[in-house]
Amino acid sequence: MGTAREVRKVPTYCYQCVAGPDLLTVTVEDGVATKVEPNFGAAGVHPAGGKVCVKAYGLVQKTYNPHRVLTPMKRTNPRKGRDEDPGFVPISWDEALDIIAAKLKEVRAKGLRDESGYPRLAASFGGGGTPTQYMGTLPAFLAAWGPVDMGFGSGQGVKCYHSEHLYGELWHRAFTVTPDTPLTEYILSFGSNIEASGGVCGVWRHADARVRGARRVQIEPHLSVTGACSAEWIPIRPKTDAAFLHAMVHVLLHEIPRERLDLPFLRERTASPYLVAPNGFYLRDPESGKPLVWDEASGRAVPFDTPGVRPALEGRYRASGIELGADDDRWVHEDVEVETAFTRLVEFCRGHTPEWAAAICDVPAETIRRVSREYVEHARVGATIEIEGRTLPLRPVAITLGKTVNNGWGGYNCCWARTLLACLVGALEVPGGTLGTTVRLNRPASDRHASVRPGPDGFMDYPWNPTDREGWLAEPDVRNANRTLIPLVANSPWSQALGPTHLAWMMQHKAPEQFPRMTPPEVWIVYRTNPAISFWHTDKVSEAMARFPFVVCFAYTRDETNHMADILLPDATDLEGLQLMRIGGTKYQEQYWDHQGFALRQPVVPPRGEARDFTWIATELARRVGILKEYNEAINRGAAGVRLKGEGWDFSLDPERPHSVEEIWDANCKAASAELTGGKEVHGLDWFRSHGILVRPFPRLHWYLYPALVDQGLRFEMPYQERLLRVGTQLERRLHERGIRWWDKQLEEYEPFPEWRDFPGIYRRAMAENFGVREEDFPFWLVTARSMQYAWGNNVAIQQIREVAKNVAGHDGVIINAGKAAELGIRDGDLIEIRSAIKATRGRAILRQGIRPDTILMLGQFDHWVTPYAKDFRTPSMNPLNPMLLDLTDSTGSGADIVPVAIRRVGGAA
Ligand SMILES: Nc1nc2c(c(=O)[nH]1)N[C@H]1C(S)=C(S)[C@@H](COP(=O)(O)OP(=O)(O)OC[C@H]3O[C@@H](n4cnc5c(=O)[nH]c(N)nc54)[C@H](O)[C@@H]3O)O[C@H]1N2
Ligand SMILES: Nc1nc2c(c(=O)[nH]1)N[C@H]1C(S)=C(S)[C@@H](COP(=O)(O)OP(=O)(O)OC[C@H]3O[C@@H](n4cnc5c(=O)[nH]c(N)nc54)[C@H](O)[C@@H]3O)O[C@H]1N2
Ligand code: SF4
Ligand SMILES: [Mo]
């Protein structure tokens, strides 16, 4: 007490979960990080007032965790497996880097691709892309290397908002979809657990909306924290959301007057008036090939963009024209009967009555009907609002979908119906309505508006993977075959990780017919992901990775994936590393800023032990592998986030020599500030160290895509999916020409309107058919949900997080309906066994009223058996119980975290 102390406050960012980045300051006393606080200086800029969520408060303990790996390590036991002790021994950085570089050079000498055509080098990064904001210049190393297989599933992607990512980007440049929460009045949330998953910005926005009187209805099988603070909870039967949404479409089109819908929006901003010809493709003008609409003014069919046209929204007409199908299919029609896409839609949903859905969803028809009417009433069709001087429609209703609803079978239906419901009341991409956050498949990633480019037929262009005879990639270029099988996944730097990433694991066990012989990657690099815990069928995933010949894991602590590693490398963690990142604009989950710019992550304290900055590691690897020049050039091109050369400035690095970590980020800081200010201001690393961020205003008009479509005279590609029909037909032909039949179920989904299928039945039948079990022996649905306190398995090793989480029900066992438990003789705290068709696990029963009797829930992703501290939780996870199956893969390549199980009591309360 009383001794003079040096106290500093250091600004930095947190991006531990996808709801970030958020800004904070860390107090450092005598060189020791002691406290996390909001960044009050950024309160006027950051959408959550410069605050961070509970997870960021764990960063001090994260830094000083006694279980950290703090030196490079080498495996001494050549055998790999769960039961093998790796025998890790500490080695020097020199030795570690030399071993890795020697291996990489050996691989490079053989050729970047192996005899199957697959990259010899693979890399997996987890957590929804957040690791990029911690890995410094590693992306430049990978770019310098050449082809890398990024397609080994790391938990993210196919389990995430997968179908939403793909269809969302197609329809409205929406990698993820959110309400315009600050203006909305009515939110229908199908399993979107925003109060747990939305981070500090999401929680803040929704709290404000509640104060304003906005009404949120939570539709999901268990009462999540989001349900608990919603106006209403509707306990729907799992995987039946598509039927509920189809029934809403029915109510809007068959039970309420047409005038209540936004008819001008449908006519002018969607393809509703386009005429559909007998083979299911649009009727087109023979000369221009443009789709035709029925012009009420002239009483004939004319191209959709004819000046002065008054397109009919509904009706059947007789007209002539051509129809262009798959490949060279072409039909010439003389005076044939055609109908508008909208009329087709009305017919399509005729049978989808609330009564029909009620039986499927186990939700009363009256509830579905009432919710649909509330949705229309709150939409305020006709209202307008001024945003930054421009008058836009105001439609304060939105529908959001959570994971398990927007991925796997039924995901297409749910994403389609949600987007369509927005169109029916003109609420897509307008104030108060349903908005996309950001793009990852379309380019440029930094600006959603700039990604709006005119494509064919009056829609936005889309970067499909080709399916025509000449363009189709018959030989997959990575092990999950994303470009071969999934036209929608495009070919951006994110596309591999959004391919059917479980196929890469499954095929390690058996290559599917007509595919190249399956090979393991010769070198696999892993950072901030733990697929041995976070993916499906974790035993099988672990077995496959144990057979990989050479695995390099960046390691914070020991974990279940790096248990199979040959080399462990300790990286400078969140508060120790240096990196500049883009912030602001609009971003998932609900990061909507009125600013954009850059933030610095900086060493708040020096790295502990032998941990090294990522940029140093990447530079050393590039140098030792002999690709330093290519690596520096990649940084110059912007691989670390910013192009170093722009109009009127050039901070490019000399490609021939290695640069220090500070030199590299100093150049990035200067280029970033020049880019942001059009060359007016240039700030180096020192400036960013003290200021933390540099921003300029971001127009709120850019939150909404609608103005960009109006300005370019474009339409949303709704409701009829003519392009998907064509693309799917072509893909089917290509696969069948090769003799591939194992993707046939997925091909059925390429329909212009997504048909309802018995989605829960698909999950149950897959178990019976693949494992020879009886469906009725697995009567419960096992589902999972987010915890606000945990970012996946990222922070399970932090004691403080566990302490906070313990205050929230559900973290220590298996949630089961109290009434159902009583029937089965299960009391609170009893040990129960949960068995799927492939495996059983155990946990303590937590009895709750707030869950359907046919559903049980395992929060988060635990079940660790190596990760220090977490391995003592004894909290079960669904992941070992959930098989990877082709039958459970939809046409976009996604699956869902849901599995039929049986339960029984095996022991009394502890
Ligand atoms: N049961 C269940 N499973 C799920 C889900 C679910 O809801 N329930 N969700 C799925 C979804 S949507 C996703 S996106 C995935 C995410 O799953 P993953 O992408 O696999 O991510 P994490 O589980 O966070 O893995 C993080 C790993 O990084 C390590 N780590 C943390 N900090 C550092 C660091 O500073 N340096 C280094 N080198 N390593 C660090 C941690 O120890 C941990 O092993 O999980 C999926 N799996
Ligand atoms: N704190 C925190 N925030 C995160 C993450 C994190 O790990 N921690 N991860 C981020 C990532 S990568 C993702 S993908 C998102 C996920 O974000 P969300 O999708 O919002 O979150 P979950 O809680 O995983 O979603 C599961 C919810 O869906 C419900 N559910 C399950 N099956 C069904 C069904 O068939 N129908 C309906 N209607 N509901 C169902 C469950 O009851 C649960 O409440 O969260 C992101 N945000
Ligand atoms: S929401 Fe995510 S990024 Fe933001 S402070 Fe919390 S953990 Fe960090
Ligand atoms: Mo995710």
PDB file of C-alpha atoms and ligand atoms in Angstrom, residues 62 125-128 154-157 159-161 403 526-531 533-535 554-560 569 571-574 614 784-786 791-797 858-862 864 867 877-879 897, ligand 1:
ATOM      1  CA  LYS A  62      -7.236 -15.726 -20.335  1.00  0.00           C
ATOM      2  CA  PHE A 125      -9.745 -21.797 -38.664  1.00  0.00           C
ATOM      3  CA  GLY A 126     -12.894 -21.721 -36.590  1.00  0.00           C
ATOM      4  CA  GLY A 127     -15.339 -19.422 -34.932  1.00  0.00           C
ATOM      5  CA  GLY A 128     -17.192 -17.948 -37.877  1.00  0.00           C
ATOM      6  CA  SER A 154     -14.196 -26.748 -38.098  1.00  0.00           C
ATOM      7  CA  GLY A 155     -17.637 -26.638 -36.513  1.00  0.00           C
ATOM      8  CA  GLN A 156     -18.609 -23.422 -38.179  1.00  0.00           C
ATOM      9  CA  GLY A 157     -20.226 -23.137 -41.605  1.00  0.00           C
ATOM     10  CA  LYS A 159     -23.686 -25.938 -38.479  1.00  0.00           C
ATOM     11  CA  CYS A 160     -24.102 -22.164 -38.572  1.00  0.00           C
ATOM     12  CA  TYR A 161     -26.585 -20.012 -40.446  1.00  0.00           C
ATOM     13  CA  LYS A 403     -29.462 -21.976 -36.427  1.00  0.00           C
ATOM     14  CA  VAL A 526      -5.110 -25.444 -37.106  1.00  0.00           C
ATOM     15  CA  TYR A 527      -5.906 -22.229 -35.283  1.00  0.00           C
ATOM     16  CA  ARG A 528      -8.730 -21.284 -32.904  1.00  0.00           C
ATOM     17  CA  THR A 529     -10.918 -24.212 -33.690  1.00  0.00           C
ATOM     18  CA  ASN A 530     -11.511 -27.512 -32.012  1.00  0.00           C
ATOM     19  CA  PRO A 531     -13.372 -29.756 -34.448  1.00  0.00           C
ATOM     20  CA  ILE A 533     -15.325 -31.094 -29.891  1.00  0.00           C
ATOM     21  CA  SER A 534     -17.322 -28.730 -32.045  1.00  0.00           C
ATOM     22  CA  PHE A 535     -18.128 -30.790 -35.139  1.00  0.00           C
ATOM     23  CA  PHE A 554      -1.391 -22.985 -32.710  1.00  0.00           C
ATOM     24  CA  ALA A 555      -2.174 -23.688 -29.092  1.00  0.00           C
ATOM     25  CA  TYR A 556      -3.557 -21.584 -26.300  1.00  0.00           C
ATOM     26  CA  THR A 557      -3.954 -24.553 -23.998  1.00  0.00           C
ATOM     27  CA  ARG A 558      -3.850 -28.232 -24.779  1.00  0.00           C
ATOM     28  CA  ASP A 559      -7.126 -29.316 -26.344  1.00  0.00           C
ATOM     29  CA  GLU A 560      -8.809 -32.267 -28.012  1.00  0.00           C
ATOM     30  CA  LEU A 569       3.038 -23.249 -31.392  1.00  0.00           C
ATOM     31  CA  ASP A 571       0.703 -17.562 -30.168  1.00  0.00           C
ATOM     32  CA  ALA A 572       0.398 -14.148 -28.567  1.00  0.00           C
ATOM     33  CA  THR A 573      -3.253 -14.106 -27.519  1.00  0.00           C
ATOM     34  CA  ASP A 574      -5.942 -11.408 -27.529  1.00  0.00           C
ATOM     35  CA  PHE A 614       1.389 -14.164 -35.261  1.00  0.00           C
ATOM     36  CA  THR A 784     -28.569 -27.214 -28.492  1.00  0.00           C
ATOM     37  CA  ALA A 785     -28.419 -23.480 -27.785  1.00  0.00           C
ATOM     38  CA  ARG A 786     -26.014 -20.630 -27.178  1.00  0.00           C
ATOM     39  CA  ALA A 791     -18.068 -18.141 -27.237  1.00  0.00           C
ATOM     40  CA  TRP A 792     -18.365 -21.720 -28.529  1.00  0.00           C
ATOM     41  CA  GLY A 793     -15.589 -23.680 -26.828  1.00  0.00           C
ATOM     42  CA  ASN A 794     -13.259 -20.748 -27.121  1.00  0.00           C
ATOM     43  CA  ASN A 795     -13.317 -19.592 -23.496  1.00  0.00           C
ATOM     44  CA  VAL A 796     -14.214 -22.791 -21.648  1.00  0.00           C
ATOM     45  CA  ALA A 797     -10.817 -22.846 -19.995  1.00  0.00           C
ATOM     46  CA  MET A 858     -27.738 -29.464 -24.139  1.00  0.00           C
ATOM     47  CA  LEU A 859     -26.431 -25.935 -23.921  1.00  0.00           C
ATOM     48  CA  GLY A 860     -23.164 -25.035 -25.636  1.00  0.00           C
ATOM     49  CA  GLN A 861     -20.420 -27.429 -26.650  1.00  0.00           C
ATOM     50  CA  PHE A 862     -18.632 -29.050 -23.770  1.00  0.00           C
ATOM     51  CA  HIS A 864     -13.938 -31.776 -23.224  1.00  0.00           C
ATOM     52  CA  THR A 867      -8.810 -28.892 -22.311  1.00  0.00           C
ATOM     53  CA  SER A 877     -22.536 -32.373 -25.601  1.00  0.00           C
ATOM     54  CA  MET A 878     -24.732 -33.413 -28.503  1.00  0.00           C
ATOM     55  CA  ASN A 879     -21.800 -33.634 -30.867  1.00  0.00           C
ATOM     56  CA  ASP A 897     -27.620 -29.609 -34.809  1.00  0.00           C
TER      57      ASP A 897
HETATM   58  N1  LIG B   1     -22.936 -28.784 -29.354  1.00  0.00           N
HETATM   59  C1  LIG B   1     -22.786 -27.747 -30.188  1.00  0.00           C
HETATM   60  N2  LIG B   1     -21.754 -27.726 -31.069  1.00  0.00           N
HETATM   61  C2  LIG B   1     -21.583 -26.680 -31.896  1.00  0.00           C
HETATM   62  C3  LIG B   1     -22.491 -25.597 -31.888  1.00  0.00           C
HETATM   63  C4  LIG B   1     -23.584 -25.652 -30.960  1.00  0.00           C
HETATM   64  O1  LIG B   1     -24.435 -24.755 -30.902  1.00  0.00           O
HETATM   65  N3  LIG B   1     -23.673 -26.726 -30.125  1.00  0.00           N
HETATM   66  N4  LIG B   1     -22.299 -24.549 -32.742  1.00  0.00           N
HETATM   67  C5  LIG B   1     -21.537 -24.773 -33.954  1.00  0.00           C
HETATM   68  C6  LIG B   1     -21.159 -23.482 -34.555  1.00  0.00           C
HETATM   69  S1  LIG B   1     -22.456 -22.543 -35.204  1.00  0.00           S
HETATM   70  C7  LIG B   1     -19.880 -23.029 -34.636  1.00  0.00           C
HETATM   71  S2  LIG B   1     -19.567 -21.541 -35.419  1.00  0.00           S
HETATM   72  C8  LIG B   1     -18.766 -23.878 -34.151  1.00  0.00           C
HETATM   73  C9  LIG B   1     -17.562 -23.163 -33.547  1.00  0.00           C
HETATM   74  O2  LIG B   1     -16.623 -24.093 -33.182  1.00  0.00           O
HETATM   75  P1  LIG B   1     -15.065 -23.878 -33.448  1.00  0.00           P
HETATM   76  O3  LIG B   1     -14.889 -23.137 -34.698  1.00  0.00           O
HETATM   77  O4  LIG B   1     -14.370 -25.182 -33.364  1.00  0.00           O
HETATM   78  O5  LIG B   1     -14.587 -22.893 -32.293  1.00  0.00           O
HETATM   79  P2  LIG B   1     -14.235 -23.073 -30.770  1.00  0.00           P
HETATM   80  O6  LIG B   1     -15.002 -24.167 -30.145  1.00  0.00           O
HETATM   81  O7  LIG B   1     -14.410 -21.738 -30.224  1.00  0.00           O
HETATM   82  O8  LIG B   1     -12.706 -23.476 -30.753  1.00  0.00           O
HETATM   83  C10 LIG B   1     -11.835 -22.641 -30.190  1.00  0.00           C
HETATM   84  C11 LIG B   1     -10.527 -23.320 -29.888  1.00  0.00           C
HETATM   85  O9  LIG B   1      -9.540 -22.316 -29.954  1.00  0.00           O
HETATM   86  C12 LIG B   1      -8.784 -22.301 -28.778  1.00  0.00           C
HETATM   87  N5  LIG B   1      -8.367 -20.918 -28.495  1.00  0.00           N
HETATM   88  C13 LIG B   1      -9.036 -19.963 -27.807  1.00  0.00           C
HETATM   89  N6  LIG B   1      -8.295 -18.836 -27.736  1.00  0.00           N
HETATM   90  C14 LIG B   1      -7.146 -19.068 -28.405  1.00  0.00           C
HETATM   91  C15 LIG B   1      -5.967 -18.305 -28.653  1.00  0.00           C
HETATM   92  O10 LIG B   1      -5.843 -17.134 -28.279  1.00  0.00           O
HETATM   93  N7  LIG B   1      -4.991 -18.898 -29.378  1.00  0.00           N
HETATM   94  C16 LIG B   1      -5.095 -20.173 -29.817  1.00  0.00           C
HETATM   95  N8  LIG B   1      -4.070 -20.698 -30.505  1.00  0.00           N
HETATM   96  N9  LIG B   1      -6.176 -20.925 -29.586  1.00  0.00           N
HETATM   97  C17 LIG B   1      -7.190 -20.381 -28.876  1.00  0.00           C
HETATM   98  C18 LIG B   1      -9.656 -22.889 -27.709  1.00  0.00           C
HETATM   99  O11 LIG B   1      -8.881 -23.476 -26.719  1.00  0.00           O
HETATM  100  C19 LIG B   1     -10.485 -23.902 -28.497  1.00  0.00           C
HETATM  101  O12 LIG B   1      -9.845 -25.144 -28.521  1.00  0.00           O
HETATM  102  O13 LIG B   1     -19.268 -24.800 -33.201  1.00  0.00           O
HETATM  103  C20 LIG B   1     -20.284 -25.615 -33.705  1.00  0.00           C
HETATM  104  N10 LIG B   1     -20.527 -26.672 -32.749  1.00  0.00           N
END
